[in-house]
CSV table of C-alpha atoms and ligand atoms in Angstrom, one decimal:
chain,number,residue,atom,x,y,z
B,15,UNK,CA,162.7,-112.5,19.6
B,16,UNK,CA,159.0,-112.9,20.0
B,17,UNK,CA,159.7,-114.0,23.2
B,18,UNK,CA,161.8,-111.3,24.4
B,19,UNK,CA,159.5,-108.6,23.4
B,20,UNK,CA,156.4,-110.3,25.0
B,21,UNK,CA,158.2,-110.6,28.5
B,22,UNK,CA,159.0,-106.7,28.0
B,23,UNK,CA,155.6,-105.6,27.2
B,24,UNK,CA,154.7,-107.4,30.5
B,25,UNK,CA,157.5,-106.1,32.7
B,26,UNK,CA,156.7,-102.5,31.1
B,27,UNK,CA,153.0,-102.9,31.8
B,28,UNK,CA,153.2,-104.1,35.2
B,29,UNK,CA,155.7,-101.6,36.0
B,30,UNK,CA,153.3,-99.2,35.4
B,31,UNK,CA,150.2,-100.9,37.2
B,32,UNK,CA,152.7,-100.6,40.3
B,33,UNK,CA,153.6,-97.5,39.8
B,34,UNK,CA,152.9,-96.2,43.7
B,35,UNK,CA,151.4,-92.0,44.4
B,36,UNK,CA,153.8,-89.8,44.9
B,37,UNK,CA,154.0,-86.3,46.7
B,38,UNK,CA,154.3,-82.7,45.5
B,39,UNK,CA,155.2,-79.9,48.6
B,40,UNK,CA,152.2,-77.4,47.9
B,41,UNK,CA,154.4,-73.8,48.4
B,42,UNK,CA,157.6,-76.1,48.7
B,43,UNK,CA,157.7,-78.1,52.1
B,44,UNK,CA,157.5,-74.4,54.1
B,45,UNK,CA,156.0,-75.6,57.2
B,46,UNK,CA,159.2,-76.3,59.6
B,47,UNK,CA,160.5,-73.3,61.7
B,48,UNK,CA,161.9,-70.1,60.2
B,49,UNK,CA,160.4,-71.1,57.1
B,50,UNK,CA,158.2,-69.4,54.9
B,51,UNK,CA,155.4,-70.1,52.0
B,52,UNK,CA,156.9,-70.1,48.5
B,53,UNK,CA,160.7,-69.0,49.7
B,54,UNK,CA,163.8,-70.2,48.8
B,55,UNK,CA,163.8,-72.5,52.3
B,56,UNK,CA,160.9,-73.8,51.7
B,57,UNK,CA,162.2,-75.6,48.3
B,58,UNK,CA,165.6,-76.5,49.9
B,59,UNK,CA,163.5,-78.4,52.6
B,60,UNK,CA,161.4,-80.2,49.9
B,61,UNK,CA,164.4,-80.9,48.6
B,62,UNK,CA,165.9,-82.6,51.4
B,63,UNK,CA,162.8,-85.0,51.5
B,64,UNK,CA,161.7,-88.1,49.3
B,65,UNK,CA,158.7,-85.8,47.0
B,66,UNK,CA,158.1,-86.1,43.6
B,67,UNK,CA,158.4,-82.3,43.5
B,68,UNK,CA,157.5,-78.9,44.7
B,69,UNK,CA,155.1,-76.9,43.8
B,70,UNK,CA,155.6,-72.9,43.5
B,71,UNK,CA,153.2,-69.8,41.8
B,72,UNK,CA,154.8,-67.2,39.8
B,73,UNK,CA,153.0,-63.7,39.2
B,74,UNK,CA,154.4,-61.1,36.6
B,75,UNK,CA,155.1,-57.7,38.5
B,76,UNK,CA,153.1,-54.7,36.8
B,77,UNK,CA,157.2,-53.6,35.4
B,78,UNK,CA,156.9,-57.4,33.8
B,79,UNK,CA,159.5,-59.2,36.4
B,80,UNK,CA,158.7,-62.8,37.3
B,81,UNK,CA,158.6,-63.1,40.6
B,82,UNK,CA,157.6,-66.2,43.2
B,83,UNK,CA,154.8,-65.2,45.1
B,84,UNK,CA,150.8,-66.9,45.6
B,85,UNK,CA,149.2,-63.2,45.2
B,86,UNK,CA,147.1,-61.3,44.7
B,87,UNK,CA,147.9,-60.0,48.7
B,88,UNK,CA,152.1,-60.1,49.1
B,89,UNK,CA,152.2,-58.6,52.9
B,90,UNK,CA,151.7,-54.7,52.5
B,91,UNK,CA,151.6,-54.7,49.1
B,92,UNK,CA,147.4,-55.2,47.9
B,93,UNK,CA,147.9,-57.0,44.4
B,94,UNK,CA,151.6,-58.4,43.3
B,95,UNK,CA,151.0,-57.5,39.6
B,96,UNK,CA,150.1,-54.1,40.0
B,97,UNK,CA,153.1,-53.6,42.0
B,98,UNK,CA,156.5,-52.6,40.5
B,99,UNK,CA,159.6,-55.2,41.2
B,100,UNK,CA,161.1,-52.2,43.4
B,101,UNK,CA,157.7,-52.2,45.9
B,102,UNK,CA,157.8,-56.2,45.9
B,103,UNK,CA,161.7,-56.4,46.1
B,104,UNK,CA,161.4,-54.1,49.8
B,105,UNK,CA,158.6,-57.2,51.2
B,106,UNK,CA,159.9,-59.5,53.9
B,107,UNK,CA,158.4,-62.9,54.2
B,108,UNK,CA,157.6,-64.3,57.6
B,109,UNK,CA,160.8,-66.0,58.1
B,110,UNK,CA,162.8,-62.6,56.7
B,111,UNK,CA,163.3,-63.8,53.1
B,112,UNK,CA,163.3,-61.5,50.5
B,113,UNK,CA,160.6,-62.3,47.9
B,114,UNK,CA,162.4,-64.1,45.3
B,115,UNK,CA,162.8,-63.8,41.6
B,116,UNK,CA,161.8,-66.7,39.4
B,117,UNK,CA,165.3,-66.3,38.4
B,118,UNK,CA,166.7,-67.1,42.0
B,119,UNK,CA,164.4,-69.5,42.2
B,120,UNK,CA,165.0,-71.5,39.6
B,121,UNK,CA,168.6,-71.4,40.0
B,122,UNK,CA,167.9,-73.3,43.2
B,123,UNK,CA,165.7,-75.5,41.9
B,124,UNK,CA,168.1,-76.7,39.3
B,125,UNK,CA,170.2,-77.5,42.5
B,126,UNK,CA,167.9,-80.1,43.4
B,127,UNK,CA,166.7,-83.9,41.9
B,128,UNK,CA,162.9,-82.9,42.6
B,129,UNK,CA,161.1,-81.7,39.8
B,130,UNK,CA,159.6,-78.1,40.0
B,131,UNK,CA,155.7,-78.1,39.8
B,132,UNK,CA,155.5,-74.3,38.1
B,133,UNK,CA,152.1,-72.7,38.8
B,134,UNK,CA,151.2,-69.5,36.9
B,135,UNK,CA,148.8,-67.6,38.3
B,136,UNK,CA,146.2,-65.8,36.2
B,137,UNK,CA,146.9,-62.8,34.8
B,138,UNK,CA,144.6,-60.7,32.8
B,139,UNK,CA,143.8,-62.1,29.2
B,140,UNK,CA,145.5,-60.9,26.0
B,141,UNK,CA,148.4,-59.5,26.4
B,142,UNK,CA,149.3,-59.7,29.9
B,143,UNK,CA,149.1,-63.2,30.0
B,144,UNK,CA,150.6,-64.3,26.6
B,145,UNK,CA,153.7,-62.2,28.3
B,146,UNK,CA,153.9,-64.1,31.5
B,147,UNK,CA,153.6,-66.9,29.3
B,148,UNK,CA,156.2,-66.5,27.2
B,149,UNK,CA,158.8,-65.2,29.9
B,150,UNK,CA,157.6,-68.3,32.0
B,151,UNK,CA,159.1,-70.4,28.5
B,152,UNK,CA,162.1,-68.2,28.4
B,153,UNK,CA,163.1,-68.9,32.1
B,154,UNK,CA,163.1,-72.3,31.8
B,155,UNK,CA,164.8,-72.8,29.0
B,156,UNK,CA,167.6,-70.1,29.5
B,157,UNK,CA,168.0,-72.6,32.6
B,158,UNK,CA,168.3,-75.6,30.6
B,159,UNK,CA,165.4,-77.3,32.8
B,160,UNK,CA,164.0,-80.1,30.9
B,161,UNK,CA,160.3,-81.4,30.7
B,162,UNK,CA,161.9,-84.0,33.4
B,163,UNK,CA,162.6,-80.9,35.4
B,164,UNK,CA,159.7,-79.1,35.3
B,165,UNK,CA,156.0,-79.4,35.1
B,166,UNK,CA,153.6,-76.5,34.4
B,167,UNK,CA,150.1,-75.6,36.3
B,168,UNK,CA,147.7,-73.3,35.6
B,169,UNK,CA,144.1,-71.8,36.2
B,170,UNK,CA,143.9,-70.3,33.5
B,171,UNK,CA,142.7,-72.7,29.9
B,172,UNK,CA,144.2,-70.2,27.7
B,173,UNK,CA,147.8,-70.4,29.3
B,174,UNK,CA,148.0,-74.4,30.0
B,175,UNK,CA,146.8,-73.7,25.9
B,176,UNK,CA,150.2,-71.8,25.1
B,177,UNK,CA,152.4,-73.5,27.5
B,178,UNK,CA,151.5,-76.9,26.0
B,179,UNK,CA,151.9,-75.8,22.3
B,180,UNK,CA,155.3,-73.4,23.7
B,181,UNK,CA,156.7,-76.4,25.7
B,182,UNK,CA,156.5,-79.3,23.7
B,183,UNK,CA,156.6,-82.6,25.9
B,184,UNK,CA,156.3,-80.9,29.4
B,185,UNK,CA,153.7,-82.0,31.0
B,186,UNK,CA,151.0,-79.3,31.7
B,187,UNK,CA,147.9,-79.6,33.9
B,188,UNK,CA,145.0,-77.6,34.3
B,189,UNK,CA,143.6,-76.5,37.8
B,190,UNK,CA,140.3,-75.9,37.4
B,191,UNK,CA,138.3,-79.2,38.2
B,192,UNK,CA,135.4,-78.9,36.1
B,193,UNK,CA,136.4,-80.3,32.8
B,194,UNK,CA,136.4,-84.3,32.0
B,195,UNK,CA,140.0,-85.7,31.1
B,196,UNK,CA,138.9,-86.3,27.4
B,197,UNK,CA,138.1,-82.9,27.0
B,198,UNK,CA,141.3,-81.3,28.0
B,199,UNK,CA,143.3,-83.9,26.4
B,200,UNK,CA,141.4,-82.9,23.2
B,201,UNK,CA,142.9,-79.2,23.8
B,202,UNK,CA,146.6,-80.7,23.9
B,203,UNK,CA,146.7,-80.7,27.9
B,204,UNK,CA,147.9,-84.0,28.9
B,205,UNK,CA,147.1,-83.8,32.7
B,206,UNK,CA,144.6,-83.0,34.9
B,207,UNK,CA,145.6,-80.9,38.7
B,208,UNK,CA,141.8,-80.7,40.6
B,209,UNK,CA,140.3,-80.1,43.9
B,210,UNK,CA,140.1,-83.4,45.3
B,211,UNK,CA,136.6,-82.8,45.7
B,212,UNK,CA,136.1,-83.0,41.9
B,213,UNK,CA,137.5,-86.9,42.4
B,214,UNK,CA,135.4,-87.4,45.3
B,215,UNK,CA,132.2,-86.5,42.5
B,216,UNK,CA,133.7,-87.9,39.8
B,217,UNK,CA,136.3,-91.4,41.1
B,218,UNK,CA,135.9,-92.3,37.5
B,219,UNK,CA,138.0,-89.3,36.2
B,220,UNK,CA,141.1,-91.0,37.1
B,221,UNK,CA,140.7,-93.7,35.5
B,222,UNK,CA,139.6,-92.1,32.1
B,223,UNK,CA,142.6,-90.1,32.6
B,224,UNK,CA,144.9,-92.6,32.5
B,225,UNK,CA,143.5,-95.1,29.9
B,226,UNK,CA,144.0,-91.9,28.1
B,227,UNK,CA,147.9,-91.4,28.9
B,228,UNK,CA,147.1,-88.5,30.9
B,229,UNK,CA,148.8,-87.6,34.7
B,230,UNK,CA,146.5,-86.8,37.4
B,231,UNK,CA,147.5,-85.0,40.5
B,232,UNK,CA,145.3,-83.4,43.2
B,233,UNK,CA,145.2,-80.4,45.3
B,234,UNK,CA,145.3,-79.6,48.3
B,235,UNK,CA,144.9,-82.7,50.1
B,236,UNK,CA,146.0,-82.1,53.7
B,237,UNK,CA,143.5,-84.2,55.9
B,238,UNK,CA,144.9,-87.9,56.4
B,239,UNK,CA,141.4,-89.3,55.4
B,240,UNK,CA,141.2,-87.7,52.5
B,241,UNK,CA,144.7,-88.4,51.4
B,242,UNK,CA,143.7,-92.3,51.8
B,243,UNK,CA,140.9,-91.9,49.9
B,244,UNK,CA,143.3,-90.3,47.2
B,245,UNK,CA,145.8,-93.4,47.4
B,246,UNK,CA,143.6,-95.7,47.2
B,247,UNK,CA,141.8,-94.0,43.9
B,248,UNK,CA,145.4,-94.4,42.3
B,249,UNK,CA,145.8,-90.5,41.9
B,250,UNK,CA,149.6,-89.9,40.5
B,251,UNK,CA,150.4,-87.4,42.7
B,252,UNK,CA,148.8,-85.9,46.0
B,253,UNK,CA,149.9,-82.0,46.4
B,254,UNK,CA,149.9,-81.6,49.9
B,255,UNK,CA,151.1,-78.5,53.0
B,256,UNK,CA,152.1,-82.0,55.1
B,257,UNK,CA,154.1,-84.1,52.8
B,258,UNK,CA,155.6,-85.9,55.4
B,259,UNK,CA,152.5,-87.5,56.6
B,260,UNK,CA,151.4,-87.8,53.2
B,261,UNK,CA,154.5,-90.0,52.2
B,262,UNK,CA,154.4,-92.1,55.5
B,263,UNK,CA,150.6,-93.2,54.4
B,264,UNK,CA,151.7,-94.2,51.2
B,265,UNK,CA,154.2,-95.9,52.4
B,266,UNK,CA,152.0,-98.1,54.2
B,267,UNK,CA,149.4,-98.7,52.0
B,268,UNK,CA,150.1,-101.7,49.9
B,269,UNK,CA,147.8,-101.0,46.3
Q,515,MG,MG1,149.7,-72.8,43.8
């Protein structure tokens, strides 16, 4: 019995030790032709490719609609949140896509095996933003996506605060590169999303991350060099516009 359980501890350890970096399509994998940032296309082709997941952002429209769109600018339209859904609804993307609805979106993404990397932008504190919050919750659970479906990002403390303590067991990270892995765990936010340049100053970061069970993923690494430098820091997951390169380097790179 002894036996047994040693040899398991050692299998689960090493299985973790081996565990390789993995990709996350920044805007879903939206650079192939007729394709466009943060549309539905762009998370059926990240679907169609071996990623960890794809990453999205999600404003709240000023008539409180959720809507999948990097802001503030959505084509004629000067700030998505001051706009109603009606004004946003009328945009075309590059490729001709309407704008679409965290709704549509997630009813896609449910489609898929890849898991949905769910940024919220920042609203404005207080009210605003405990709003977007909660309807962000609501979504995800009306769509029965687990915390193996979906993973939450954020700028903003306050919300990766609410999600984490709204959401228990999903995995949350925090984008804003400037707090130390002890720290954030000490909030309740169990992974850490930064610039890489924040691993390039601090290399140790990653490894005080995960001694402390936390995830660490960087963005938005899109230079080969710099996603080497990534691998071979043991990042979990490199968010990158090229994923395809970015899964051929790992590929070869034997850690
Ligand atoms: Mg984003």
């Amino acid at each position: 019995m002894k036996k047994s359980l040693i040899l398991l501890f050692l299998f689960a350890t090493s299985a973790i030790f081996a565990q390789k970096t993995q990709v996350v399509a920044h805007r879903g994998y939206w650079d192939t032709p007729k394709n466009a940032q943060n549309s539905i296309t762009a998370l059926q082709k990240a679907q169609q490719i071996p990623v960890y997941g794809s990453e999205f952002d999600v404003n709240m429209t000023a008539d409180g609609v959720m809507v999948v769109s990097h802001g503030p600018k959505l084509e004629t339209i000067p700030d998505v949140q001051k706009a109603t859904y009606k004004e946003v609804k009328q945009v075309r993307l590059k490729n001709g896509e309407k704008v679409p609805t965290l709704k549509q979106y997630l009813k896609q993404g449910k489609k898929g095996k890849i898991k949905l990397i769910f940024e919220l932008k920042v609203h404005p504190a207080g009210e605003i933003e405990n709003e977007a919050v909660r309807k962000s919750a609501e979504m995800v659970k009306k769509f029965n996506l687990s915390k193996d479906e979906v993973e939450f990002i954020s700028f903003s403390l306050e919300a990766c605060k609410q999600l984490a303590a709204l959401m228990p067991g999903y995995m949350v990270q925090y984008l804003n590169g400037k707090i130390p892995p002890k720290e954030l765990k000490e909030m309740g936010i169990m992974g850490l999303d930064y610039h890489y340049s924040n691993f390039v100053q601090h290399p140790e970061w990653v490894k005080e991350a995960h001694d402390l069970g936390m995830i660490v993923n960087v963005w938005t690494v899109n230079k080969e060099e710099m996603m080497q430098q990534m691998i071979n820091l043991g990042v979990d997951y490199i968010t990158t516009d090229n994923p395809e390169l970015c899964i051929r380097l790992i590929e070869s790179s034997s850690r």
